[in-house]
Amino acid sequence: MTTMKNNQISLLELIQILAEYRHNIIVNINHLQENYQRTGIKRVKGVRDENGELLQPWLRTEYIDNAEYVDMGKFQFNRNTATINMLIKRKVKLAKSEDKTPTLEVAGLLVNNLNTFNNYTIVSDGKINIKSLQVKISRKKAFDLLKQKGVLDADYFDFDTEYSIQLDNLPLVASDSRFSSIDGLFNQLAELKVLASIISAHLKKESDIFIAPQLDEFKKHYLSKNTYINFPTTNEYTDIHEALANGTLDSRLSYKIDIGSQNILNLSKLPSANKFLNRMYRLCDKNTGKIIIKPSFEMVFNNNLAVRHRLLSSRTKITKVDELMKPIFDDFLGLEQNGIVVDILKKVGADSLAQLFQDKQTGKQISKEEMVVALTAANTQLEQHIENIYQDRISPLVFYIGCIGLLPYQIEAKAMTAEEAAAKYPNLQFSKNEQEGTFFAVGDNIISIYAKIEYYSKLISVCVDN
């Protein structure tokens, strides 16, 4: 790690300043793309047939601005690696791939002014990935602050001047960084994630704005139900080993840092809502009693279906994940009124769904349309609450550990191997990569650090696609 000089700003502090003034800063997109190195395998638009040939979409996007500069993007921490991305939004329109004829309207909606989102990795696994940014600044206050922090080599503010902000000469984090307690956060996040998963499963094919035929038209034109561009993509390389051999692909170790509890190692241990529904419940026709073979939450909107607990065999082992998820599912499905769903909804401000849920429990009939609107709003609130917890309290700690390679000095914990952690906390379950990891008991949490091989395209890109 670069040693911090007196009064020298850290990269993390610089990014916080850029985030605060991002509406007053524009970035030279050509410079960014020409000097950008991908951190993953390049993906191309389309799908491959049985012979591996690429079948390209019948539509394409064209930039509306085609400008040299774009607005400064939003900065986001990765949730379990020392990685920071900058998400840049640009305006595009749809056109036919064959003859570039513009597509102006789909399902009664104008689509000549859509957004596309491209992620640029600033820091990748604790290492600088973008050496510098070429920018113009429109607000003197932002210029003065950046100059004061020593990242601008200029005497006077000039809104027409392009400035270079060097990133690779800054320490990534301040050595005296302090972090708030993470006690209790994992269980809170787990409950939020379970409920968000249930609601997302309900809404998979539902929209609070558009009807089914419109959604079908959107899908044909590569648009999501939220009217985001959603082209199918596939890896550029059909044979990873061949790409590694010819040098167009390389690999690196990525260090994952996860927060868990003494019973559940991390959130990846929680199955999807539909998978848990299949494991623990049965849906059956109220009239015939016929059991639905592969139930899903999309079917729960059908009033002719009843939900009941699945009869588990003696060989089924109930895990701590089951014990966490089952009360939330039971309450949501109306099998047990324990109040947990309403409590979670009220914590995130999803009062509309909380009220509908209570009304439904008292026997009041709720229309599907009313429920979809409330579910959609609640889903957004749940996901935003989860994101806020990560960005404010967990990801900065993850970033510090990944950059420094140590826990912050104020956290005292002895390192454990997977074997030692399993012996002390027998409910923990480890993946193959996690079995080679290092673990720390911090309060009621387990912090796990383990390596995973990641592949990336070595060629410098000229365009970064999602």
CSV table of C-alpha atoms in Angstrom, one decimal:
chain,number,residue,atom,x,y,z
A,1,MET,CA,0.0,0.0,0.0
A,2,THR,CA,1.2,3.6,-0.8
A,3,THR,CA,2.2,5.4,2.4
A,4,MET,CA,0.0,8.4,3.2
A,5,LYS,CA,1.8,11.7,3.2
A,6,ASN,CA,0.8,14.6,5.6
A,7,ASN,CA,-2.6,16.0,4.5
A,8,GLN,CA,-2.7,13.6,1.5
A,9,ILE,CA,-6.1,12.6,0.5
A,10,SER,CA,-7.0,8.9,0.1
A,11,LEU,CA,-8.6,7.6,-3.0
A,12,LEU,CA,-11.7,6.7,-1.0
A,13,GLU,CA,-12.0,10.3,0.2
A,14,LEU,CA,-11.5,11.6,-3.3
A,15,ILE,CA,-14.3,9.4,-4.6
A,16,GLN,CA,-16.6,10.7,-1.9
A,17,ILE,CA,-15.9,14.2,-3.1
A,18,LEU,CA,-16.5,13.3,-6.8
A,19,ALA,CA,-19.7,11.6,-5.7
A,20,GLU,CA,-20.9,14.7,-3.9
A,21,TYR,CA,-20.1,17.0,-6.9
A,22,ARG,CA,-20.8,14.5,-9.7
A,23,HIS,CA,-23.5,16.8,-11.2
A,24,ASN,CA,-20.8,19.5,-11.6
A,25,ILE,CA,-18.2,17.3,-13.3
A,26,ILE,CA,-18.1,15.8,-16.8
A,27,VAL,CA,-15.7,13.0,-17.9
A,28,ASN,CA,-13.9,12.6,-21.1
A,29,ILE,CA,-15.4,9.3,-22.2
A,30,ASN,CA,-13.0,8.7,-25.1
A,31,HIS,CA,-10.0,8.9,-22.8
A,32,LEU,CA,-11.7,6.6,-20.3
A,33,GLN,CA,-12.5,3.9,-22.9
A,34,GLU,CA,-9.2,4.1,-24.7
A,35,ASN,CA,-7.3,3.5,-21.4
A,36,TYR,CA,-9.7,1.0,-19.8
A,37,GLN,CA,-8.8,-2.6,-18.9
A,38,ARG,CA,-11.7,-4.9,-18.4
A,39,THR,CA,-11.9,-6.8,-15.1
A,40,GLY,CA,-14.0,-9.6,-16.4
A,41,ILE,CA,-14.6,-11.6,-19.5
A,42,LYS,CA,-15.9,-9.5,-22.4
A,43,ARG,CA,-19.5,-10.3,-23.2
A,44,VAL,CA,-21.1,-9.8,-26.6
A,45,LYS,CA,-24.7,-9.2,-27.5
A,46,GLY,CA,-26.6,-12.2,-28.7
A,47,VAL,CA,-27.0,-16.0,-28.1
A,48,ARG,CA,-25.1,-19.0,-29.5
A,49,ASP,CA,-26.7,-21.8,-31.4
A,50,GLU,CA,-25.9,-25.5,-30.9
A,51,ASN,CA,-22.8,-25.0,-33.1
A,52,GLY,CA,-21.5,-22.1,-31.0
A,53,GLU,CA,-22.2,-19.5,-33.7
A,54,LEU,CA,-23.3,-16.1,-32.4
A,55,LEU,CA,-26.8,-15.1,-33.3
A,56,GLN,CA,-27.0,-11.3,-32.9
A,57,PRO,CA,-30.1,-9.4,-31.8
A,58,TRP,CA,-32.3,-8.0,-34.6
A,59,LEU,CA,-32.1,-4.6,-32.9
A,60,ARG,CA,-29.1,-2.5,-31.8
A,61,THR,CA,-28.5,0.7,-29.8
A,62,GLU,CA,-27.1,4.0,-31.1
A,63,TYR,CA,-25.8,6.8,-28.8
A,64,ILE,CA,-27.9,9.9,-29.1
A,65,ASP,CA,-25.3,12.3,-27.7
A,66,ASN,CA,-22.1,10.8,-29.4
A,67,ALA,CA,-20.3,13.4,-27.4
A,68,GLU,CA,-16.7,13.6,-26.1
A,69,TYR,CA,-17.9,14.1,-22.5
A,70,VAL,CA,-20.5,12.4,-20.3
A,71,ASP,CA,-21.8,13.2,-16.9
A,72,MET,CA,-19.8,11.8,-14.0
A,73,GLY,CA,-21.3,8.5,-13.0
A,74,LYS,CA,-22.5,7.1,-9.7
A,75,PHE,CA,-19.9,5.3,-7.5
A,76,GLN,CA,-20.7,2.0,-5.9
A,77,PHE,CA,-18.8,-0.4,-3.6
A,78,ASN,CA,-19.0,-4.0,-4.5
A,79,ARG,CA,-20.6,-5.9,-1.7
A,80,ASN,CA,-18.0,-8.5,-1.0
A,81,THR,CA,-14.7,-7.4,-2.8
A,82,ALA,CA,-12.5,-4.4,-2.5
A,83,THR,CA,-13.9,-3.0,-5.7
A,84,ILE,CA,-15.4,0.4,-6.6
A,85,ASN,CA,-17.3,0.9,-9.9
A,86,MET,CA,-18.4,4.0,-11.6
A,87,LEU,CA,-21.8,3.6,-13.4
A,88,ILE,CA,-22.2,5.9,-16.3
A,89,LYS,CA,-25.6,6.6,-17.9
A,90,ARG,CA,-25.9,7.6,-21.6
A,91,LYS,CA,-28.9,8.2,-23.9
A,92,VAL,CA,-29.5,5.8,-26.7
A,93,LYS,CA,-32.1,4.9,-29.3
A,94,LEU,CA,-33.1,1.6,-30.8
A,95,ALA,CA,-32.5,0.8,-34.5
A,96,LYS,CA,-32.7,-2.4,-36.7
A,97,SER,CA,-29.4,-4.1,-36.9
A,98,GLU,CA,-29.9,-4.9,-40.6
A,99,ASP,CA,-30.5,-1.4,-42.0
A,100,LYS,CA,-30.3,1.0,-39.0
A,101,THR,CA,-34.0,1.9,-39.3
A,102,PRO,CA,-34.9,3.6,-36.0
A,103,THR,CA,-37.5,2.0,-33.7
A,104,LEU,CA,-39.4,4.9,-32.3
A,105,GLU,CA,-42.4,3.3,-30.5
A,106,VAL,CA,-43.0,0.0,-28.7
A,107,ALA,CA,-46.4,-1.0,-27.2
A,108,GLY,CA,-47.6,2.6,-27.1
A,109,LEU,CA,-44.4,3.9,-25.5
A,110,LEU,CA,-41.8,6.2,-27.2
A,111,VAL,CA,-38.4,4.5,-27.1
A,112,ASN,CA,-36.3,7.1,-28.9
A,113,ASN,CA,-34.7,8.4,-25.7
A,114,LEU,CA,-33.7,5.4,-23.6
A,115,ASN,CA,-30.8,5.0,-21.1
A,116,THR,CA,-27.9,2.6,-21.2
A,117,PHE,CA,-25.7,1.9,-18.2
A,118,ASN,CA,-22.0,1.0,-18.4
A,119,ASN,CA,-19.9,0.1,-15.4
A,120,TYR,CA,-16.2,1.2,-15.2
A,121,THR,CA,-14.2,-0.4,-12.4
A,122,ILE,CA,-12.1,2.2,-10.6
A,123,VAL,CA,-10.6,-0.2,-8.1
A,124,SER,CA,-10.5,-3.9,-8.7
A,125,ASP,CA,-9.8,-6.2,-5.7
A,126,GLY,CA,-7.8,-3.6,-3.9
A,127,LYS,CA,-5.8,-2.4,-7.0
A,128,ILE,CA,-6.2,0.7,-9.1
A,129,ASN,CA,-7.7,-0.2,-12.4
A,130,ILE,CA,-8.1,3.4,-13.8
A,131,LYS,CA,-5.0,5.5,-13.5
A,132,SER,CA,-6.6,8.9,-14.2
A,133,LEU,CA,-9.7,10.7,-15.2
A,134,GLN,CA,-9.8,13.6,-17.6
A,135,VAL,CA,-12.6,16.0,-16.5
A,136,LYS,CA,-14.2,19.4,-16.9
A,137,ILE,CA,-15.6,21.1,-13.8
A,138,SER,CA,-18.5,23.5,-13.9
A,139,ARG,CA,-18.6,24.6,-10.2
A,140,LYS,CA,-15.8,26.6,-8.6
A,141,LYS,CA,-16.5,25.2,-5.2
A,142,ALA,CA,-15.8,21.7,-6.5
A,143,PHE,CA,-12.6,22.9,-8.2
A,144,ASP,CA,-11.4,24.7,-5.0
A,145,LEU,CA,-12.0,21.6,-2.8
A,146,LEU,CA,-10.1,19.3,-5.3
A,147,LYS,CA,-7.3,21.8,-5.5
A,148,GLN,CA,-7.1,22.1,-1.7
A,149,LYS,CA,-6.9,18.3,-1.4
A,150,GLY,CA,-3.9,18.3,-3.8
A,151,VAL,CA,-5.5,16.4,-6.7
A,152,LEU,CA,-5.6,19.2,-9.2
A,153,ASP,CA,-2.4,20.9,-10.5
A,154,ALA,CA,-3.9,24.2,-11.6
A,155,ASP,CA,-3.8,27.8,-10.3
A,156,TYR,CA,-7.1,29.1,-11.5
A,157,PHE,CA,-10.6,27.8,-12.1
A,158,ASP,CA,-11.6,27.6,-15.8
A,159,PHE,CA,-14.8,25.8,-16.8
A,160,ASP,CA,-13.4,25.3,-20.3
A,161,THR,CA,-10.2,23.6,-19.2
A,162,GLU,CA,-9.8,19.8,-19.1
A,163,TYR,CA,-8.2,18.7,-15.9
A,164,SER,CA,-6.4,15.5,-15.1
A,165,ILE,CA,-7.2,13.8,-11.8
A,166,GLN,CA,-4.5,11.2,-11.1
A,167,LEU,CA,-5.8,8.2,-9.2
A,168,ASP,CA,-2.8,5.8,-9.1
A,169,ASN,CA,-0.6,8.0,-6.8
A,170,LEU,CA,-3.1,8.0,-3.9
A,171,PRO,CA,-3.3,5.6,-1.0
A,172,LEU,CA,-6.6,3.6,-1.4
A,173,VAL,CA,-7.7,4.1,2.2
A,174,ALA,CA,-6.7,6.2,5.2
A,175,SER,CA,-4.7,4.1,7.7
A,176,ASP,CA,-6.7,5.5,10.6
A,177,SER,CA,-10.1,4.6,9.1
A,178,ARG,CA,-12.8,3.9,11.7
A,179,PHE,CA,-15.9,1.8,11.2
A,180,SER,CA,-19.2,1.5,13.0
A,181,SER,CA,-20.3,-1.8,14.6
A,182,ILE,CA,-21.7,-4.4,12.4
A,183,ASP,CA,-23.4,-6.4,15.2
A,184,GLY,CA,-26.9,-7.5,14.3
A,185,LEU,CA,-26.6,-6.4,10.7
A,186,PHE,CA,-26.4,-9.9,9.2
A,187,ASN,CA,-29.7,-11.1,10.6
A,188,GLN,CA,-31.3,-7.8,9.6
A,189,LEU,CA,-30.0,-8.1,6.1
A,190,ALA,CA,-31.0,-11.8,5.9
A,191,GLU,CA,-34.7,-11.0,6.8
A,192,LEU,CA,-34.8,-8.1,4.3
A,193,LYS,CA,-33.3,-10.3,1.6
A,194,VAL,CA,-35.7,-13.2,2.2
A,195,LEU,CA,-38.8,-10.9,2.0
A,196,ALA,CA,-37.4,-9.1,-1.0
A,197,SER,CA,-36.8,-12.5,-2.7
A,198,ILE,CA,-40.5,-13.5,-2.0
A,199,ILE,CA,-41.8,-10.2,-3.4
A,200,SER,CA,-39.5,-10.4,-6.5
A,201,ALA,CA,-40.7,-13.9,-7.2
A,202,HIS,CA,-44.3,-12.6,-7.1
A,203,LEU,CA,-43.5,-9.8,-9.6
A,204,LYS,CA,-41.5,-11.8,-12.1
A,205,LYS,CA,-44.1,-11.4,-14.8
A,206,GLU,CA,-46.1,-8.6,-13.3
A,207,SER,CA,-46.0,-4.8,-13.8
A,208,ASP,CA,-47.8,-2.1,-11.9
A,209,ILE,CA,-47.9,0.0,-15.1
A,210,PHE,CA,-48.1,-2.2,-18.2
A,211,ILE,CA,-50.4,-5.2,-19.1
A,212,ALA,CA,-49.2,-8.6,-20.3
A,213,PRO,CA,-49.3,-8.0,-24.1
A,214,GLN,CA,-47.2,-4.8,-23.6
A,215,LEU,CA,-44.6,-6.8,-21.6
A,216,ASP,CA,-44.5,-9.3,-24.4
A,217,GLU,CA,-43.8,-6.5,-26.9
A,218,PHE,CA,-41.1,-5.2,-24.6
A,219,LYS,CA,-39.5,-8.6,-24.5
A,220,LYS,CA,-39.5,-8.9,-28.3
A,221,HIS,CA,-37.7,-5.5,-28.4
A,222,TYR,CA,-35.1,-6.3,-25.7
A,223,LEU,CA,-36.7,-4.1,-23.1
A,224,SER,CA,-37.4,-5.0,-19.4
A,225,LYS,CA,-40.7,-4.3,-17.7
A,226,ASN,CA,-39.0,-1.1,-16.3
A,227,THR,CA,-38.1,-0.2,-19.9
A,228,TYR,CA,-34.4,-0.8,-19.4
A,229,ILE,CA,-32.5,-2.2,-22.4
A,230,ASN,CA,-32.0,-5.9,-21.8
A,231,PHE,CA,-30.1,-7.6,-24.7
A,232,PRO,CA,-29.2,-11.2,-24.2
A,233,THR,CA,-25.4,-11.5,-23.9
A,234,THR,CA,-22.9,-14.3,-23.9
A,235,ASN,CA,-19.1,-14.7,-23.3
A,236,GLU,CA,-16.9,-13.6,-26.2
A,237,TYR,CA,-14.9,-16.8,-25.9
A,238,THR,CA,-16.5,-20.2,-26.4
A,239,ASP,CA,-13.4,-22.0,-25.1
A,240,ILE,CA,-11.8,-20.4,-22.1
A,241,HIS,CA,-8.8,-22.8,-22.2
A,242,GLU,CA,-8.1,-21.8,-25.8
A,243,ALA,CA,-8.4,-18.1,-24.9
A,244,LEU,CA,-6.0,-18.6,-22.0
A,245,ALA,CA,-3.5,-20.4,-24.2
A,246,ASN,CA,-3.5,-17.7,-26.9
A,247,GLY,CA,-3.2,-14.8,-24.4
A,248,THR,CA,-6.5,-13.0,-25.0
A,249,LEU,CA,-7.7,-14.2,-21.6
A,250,ASP,CA,-6.0,-14.2,-18.2
A,251,SER,CA,-6.9,-15.1,-14.7
A,252,ARG,CA,-6.4,-13.6,-11.3
A,253,LEU,CA,-7.2,-14.3,-7.7
A,254,SER,CA,-10.2,-12.3,-6.4
A,255,TYR,CA,-10.5,-12.1,-2.6
A,256,LYS,CA,-14.1,-12.3,-1.3
A,257,ILE,CA,-14.9,-10.8,2.1
A,258,ASP,CA,-18.2,-11.8,3.5
A,259,ILE,CA,-20.1,-11.0,6.7
A,260,GLY,CA,-22.2,-13.7,8.3
A,261,SER,CA,-23.4,-15.0,11.6
A,262,GLN,CA,-22.3,-17.8,13.8
A,263,ASN,CA,-24.9,-20.0,12.2
A,264,ILE,CA,-25.0,-18.8,8.5
A,265,LEU,CA,-21.7,-17.9,6.8
A,266,ASN,CA,-23.0,-15.4,4.3
A,267,LEU,CA,-26.2,-14.4,2.4
A,268,SER,CA,-25.3,-16.7,-0.5
A,269,LYS,CA,-26.4,-19.6,1.6
A,270,LEU,CA,-30.1,-18.4,1.4
A,271,PRO,CA,-31.9,-20.1,-1.5
A,272,SER,CA,-34.2,-18.3,-3.8
A,273,ALA,CA,-37.9,-17.8,-2.8
A,274,ASN,CA,-39.2,-20.3,-5.3
A,275,LYS,CA,-36.5,-22.9,-4.4
A,276,PHE,CA,-37.5,-22.6,-0.7
A,277,LEU,CA,-41.2,-22.8,-1.6
A,278,ASN,CA,-40.5,-26.1,-3.3
A,279,ARG,CA,-38.5,-27.4,-0.4
A,280,MET,CA,-40.9,-26.6,2.4
A,281,TYR,CA,-44.4,-26.1,0.9
A,282,ARG,CA,-47.1,-27.6,-1.3
A,283,LEU,CA,-49.6,-25.7,-3.6
A,284,CYS,CA,-52.7,-27.6,-4.4
A,285,ASP,CA,-56.0,-27.0,-6.3
A,286,LYS,CA,-58.8,-26.1,-3.8
A,287,ASN,CA,-61.4,-27.9,-5.8
A,288,THR,CA,-59.6,-31.1,-6.9
A,289,GLY,CA,-56.9,-31.3,-4.3
A,290,LYS,CA,-54.3,-31.9,-7.1
A,291,ILE,CA,-50.8,-31.0,-6.0
A,292,ILE,CA,-48.9,-28.6,-8.2
A,293,ILE,CA,-45.6,-30.3,-9.2
A,294,LYS,CA,-43.4,-27.2,-9.5
A,295,PRO,CA,-45.0,-24.4,-7.5
A,296,SER,CA,-43.8,-20.8,-7.8
A,297,PHE,CA,-44.8,-17.5,-6.2
A,298,GLU,CA,-46.3,-16.4,-9.5
A,299,MET,CA,-49.1,-19.0,-8.9
A,300,VAL,CA,-49.9,-17.6,-5.5
A,301,PHE,CA,-52.0,-14.9,-7.2
A,302,ASN,CA,-54.4,-17.7,-8.2
A,303,ASN,CA,-57.2,-17.8,-5.7
A,304,ASN,CA,-58.0,-21.4,-6.5
A,305,LEU,CA,-54.8,-22.6,-5.0
A,306,ALA,CA,-54.2,-23.4,-1.4
A,307,VAL,CA,-50.8,-23.5,0.4
A,308,ARG,CA,-49.8,-26.0,3.0
A,309,HIS,CA,-46.6,-27.2,4.6
A,310,ARG,CA,-44.9,-30.0,2.9
A,311,LEU,CA,-44.6,-33.3,4.8
A,312,LEU,CA,-40.8,-33.7,5.2
A,313,SER,CA,-39.2,-37.1,5.2
A,314,SER,CA,-37.1,-38.2,8.2
A,315,ARG,CA,-34.0,-37.8,6.1
A,316,THR,CA,-34.6,-34.0,5.6
A,317,LYS,CA,-32.3,-32.1,7.8
A,318,ILE,CA,-33.6,-28.7,9.1
A,319,THR,CA,-30.8,-26.2,8.9
A,320,LYS,CA,-30.3,-22.7,10.4
A,321,VAL,CA,-31.2,-21.3,7.0
A,322,ASP,CA,-34.6,-23.1,7.2
A,323,GLU,CA,-35.2,-21.8,10.7
A,324,LEU,CA,-34.5,-18.2,9.6
A,325,MET,CA,-36.6,-18.3,6.4
A,326,LYS,CA,-39.6,-20.5,7.5
A,327,PRO,CA,-41.3,-18.0,9.9
A,328,ILE,CA,-41.2,-15.3,7.2
A,329,PHE,CA,-42.7,-17.6,4.6
A,330,ASP,CA,-45.3,-18.9,7.0
A,331,ASP,CA,-46.4,-15.4,7.8
A,332,PHE,CA,-46.4,-14.2,4.2
A,333,LEU,CA,-48.3,-17.3,3.0
A,334,GLY,CA,-50.9,-17.0,5.8
A,335,LEU,CA,-50.0,-20.2,7.6
A,336,GLU,CA,-48.9,-18.5,10.8
A,337,GLN,CA,-49.6,-14.9,11.8
A,338,ASN,CA,-46.4,-14.1,13.7
A,339,GLY,CA,-46.1,-10.4,12.6
A,340,ILE,CA,-42.7,-10.7,11.2
A,341,VAL,CA,-43.6,-9.6,7.7
A,342,VAL,CA,-45.4,-6.4,8.8
A,343,ASP,CA,-42.5,-5.6,11.1
A,344,ILE,CA,-39.9,-5.8,8.3
A,345,LEU,CA,-42.2,-3.8,5.9
A,346,LYS,CA,-42.6,-1.0,8.5
A,347,LYS,CA,-38.9,-0.8,9.1
A,348,VAL,CA,-38.3,0.1,5.5
A,349,GLY,CA,-41.3,2.4,5.2
A,350,ALA,CA,-43.4,0.0,3.0
A,351,ASP,CA,-46.6,1.0,4.9
A,352,SER,CA,-48.9,0.4,1.9
A,353,LEU,CA,-48.1,-3.3,1.6
A,354,ALA,CA,-48.0,-3.6,5.4
A,355,GLN,CA,-51.6,-2.4,5.5
A,356,LEU,CA,-52.8,-4.6,2.7
A,357,PHE,CA,-51.1,-7.5,4.3
A,358,GLN,CA,-52.9,-6.9,7.6
A,359,ASP,CA,-56.2,-6.4,5.7
A,360,LYS,CA,-55.7,-9.7,3.9
A,361,GLN,CA,-55.1,-11.5,7.2
A,362,THR,CA,-58.5,-10.3,8.4
A,363,GLY,CA,-60.2,-11.7,5.4
A,364,LYS,CA,-60.6,-8.6,3.3
A,365,GLN,CA,-60.4,-9.2,-0.5
A,366,ILE,CA,-57.5,-7.5,-2.2
A,367,SER,CA,-57.5,-7.1,-6.0
A,368,LYS,CA,-54.5,-8.4,-7.8
A,369,GLU,CA,-53.8,-4.9,-9.4
A,370,GLU,CA,-53.8,-3.2,-5.9
A,371,MET,CA,-51.5,-5.9,-4.6
A,372,VAL,CA,-49.0,-5.6,-7.5
A,373,VAL,CA,-48.8,-1.8,-7.0
A,374,ALA,CA,-48.0,-2.3,-3.3
A,375,LEU,CA,-45.6,-5.2,-3.9
A,376,THR,CA,-43.7,-3.2,-6.5
A,377,ALA,CA,-43.3,-0.2,-4.2
A,378,ALA,CA,-42.3,-2.4,-1.3
A,379,ASN,CA,-39.7,-4.2,-3.4
A,380,THR,CA,-38.0,-1.0,-4.3
A,381,GLN,CA,-38.0,0.1,-0.7
A,382,LEU,CA,-36.5,-3.2,0.5
A,383,GLU,CA,-33.8,-3.3,-2.1
A,384,GLN,CA,-32.9,0.4,-1.4
A,385,HIS,CA,-32.7,-0.3,2.4
A,386,ILE,CA,-30.4,-3.3,1.7
A,387,GLU,CA,-28.2,-1.2,-0.5
A,388,ASN,CA,-28.0,1.6,2.0
A,389,ILE,CA,-26.8,-0.9,4.7
A,390,TYR,CA,-24.1,-2.2,2.4
A,391,GLN,CA,-22.9,1.2,1.1
A,392,ASP,CA,-22.9,2.9,4.5
A,393,ARG,CA,-21.8,0.2,6.9
A,394,ILE,CA,-20.6,-3.0,5.4
A,395,SER,CA,-18.9,-2.3,2.0
A,396,PRO,CA,-16.5,0.4,3.4
A,397,LEU,CA,-15.2,-2.3,5.9
A,398,VAL,CA,-15.0,-4.9,3.1
A,399,PHE,CA,-13.1,-2.4,1.0
A,400,TYR,CA,-10.6,-1.6,3.8
A,401,ILE,CA,-9.9,-5.3,4.5
A,402,GLY,CA,-9.5,-6.1,0.8
A,403,CYS,CA,-7.1,-3.1,0.3
A,404,ILE,CA,-5.0,-3.5,3.5
A,405,GLY,CA,-5.1,-7.3,3.9
A,406,LEU,CA,-5.9,-6.9,7.6
A,407,LEU,CA,-8.8,-6.1,9.9
A,408,PRO,CA,-9.0,-2.5,11.1
A,409,TYR,CA,-6.8,-1.9,14.2
A,410,GLN,CA,-9.9,-1.4,16.4
A,411,ILE,CA,-11.2,-4.9,15.6
A,412,GLU,CA,-9.3,-7.6,17.6
A,413,ALA,CA,-10.0,-11.1,16.4
A,414,LYS,CA,-8.0,-14.3,16.0
A,415,ALA,CA,-7.8,-15.9,12.6
A,416,MET,CA,-9.4,-19.3,12.1
A,417,THR,CA,-9.2,-21.9,9.4
A,418,ALA,CA,-12.4,-23.5,8.0
A,419,GLU,CA,-11.8,-26.5,10.2
A,420,GLU,CA,-11.4,-24.4,13.3
A,421,ALA,CA,-14.4,-22.3,12.5
A,422,ALA,CA,-16.5,-25.5,11.8
A,423,ALA,CA,-15.5,-27.0,15.1
A,424,LYS,CA,-16.4,-23.9,17.1
A,425,TYR,CA,-19.5,-23.1,15.1
A,426,PRO,CA,-20.9,-26.5,13.8
A,427,ASN,CA,-23.9,-25.0,12.0
A,428,LEU,CA,-21.7,-23.2,9.4
A,429,GLN,CA,-21.6,-24.7,5.9
A,430,PHE,CA,-18.6,-24.1,3.6
A,431,SER,CA,-18.3,-24.1,-0.2
A,432,LYS,CA,-15.2,-25.4,-1.9
A,433,ASN,CA,-13.6,-22.0,-2.1
A,434,GLU,CA,-14.6,-21.1,1.5
A,435,GLN,CA,-12.9,-24.3,2.8
A,436,GLU,CA,-9.6,-22.7,1.9
A,437,GLY,CA,-10.5,-19.3,3.6
A,438,THR,CA,-9.7,-17.5,6.8
A,439,PHE,CA,-12.4,-16.6,9.4
A,440,PHE,CA,-12.7,-14.1,12.2
A,441,ALA,CA,-15.3,-14.0,15.0
A,442,VAL,CA,-16.2,-10.4,15.5
A,443,GLY,CA,-18.9,-9.9,18.1
A,444,ASP,CA,-21.8,-12.0,16.9
A,445,ASN,CA,-20.5,-12.0,13.3
A,446,ILE,CA,-18.2,-14.1,11.3
A,447,ILE,CA,-16.0,-12.3,8.8
A,448,SER,CA,-14.8,-14.7,6.1
A,449,ILE,CA,-12.0,-14.1,3.5
A,450,TYR,CA,-11.4,-16.5,0.7
A,451,ALA,CA,-9.9,-16.5,-2.8
A,452,LYS,CA,-11.7,-17.3,-6.0
A,453,ILE,CA,-10.2,-17.5,-9.6
A,454,GLU,CA,-11.7,-14.8,-11.9
A,455,TYR,CA,-11.0,-14.6,-15.6
A,456,TYR,CA,-10.7,-11.3,-17.6
A,457,SER,CA,-10.2,-10.2,-21.2
A,458,LYS,CA,-6.7,-8.8,-21.6
A,459,LEU,CA,-7.2,-6.6,-24.6
A,460,ILE,CA,-7.9,-3.0,-23.9
A,461,SER,CA,-11.5,-2.2,-24.7
A,462,VAL,CA,-12.8,0.7,-26.8
A,463,CYS,CA,-16.3,0.2,-25.6
A,464,VAL,CA,-17.7,-1.3,-22.4
A,465,ASP,CA,-21.0,-3.1,-22.6
A,466,ASN,CA,-23.1,-4.3,-19.8
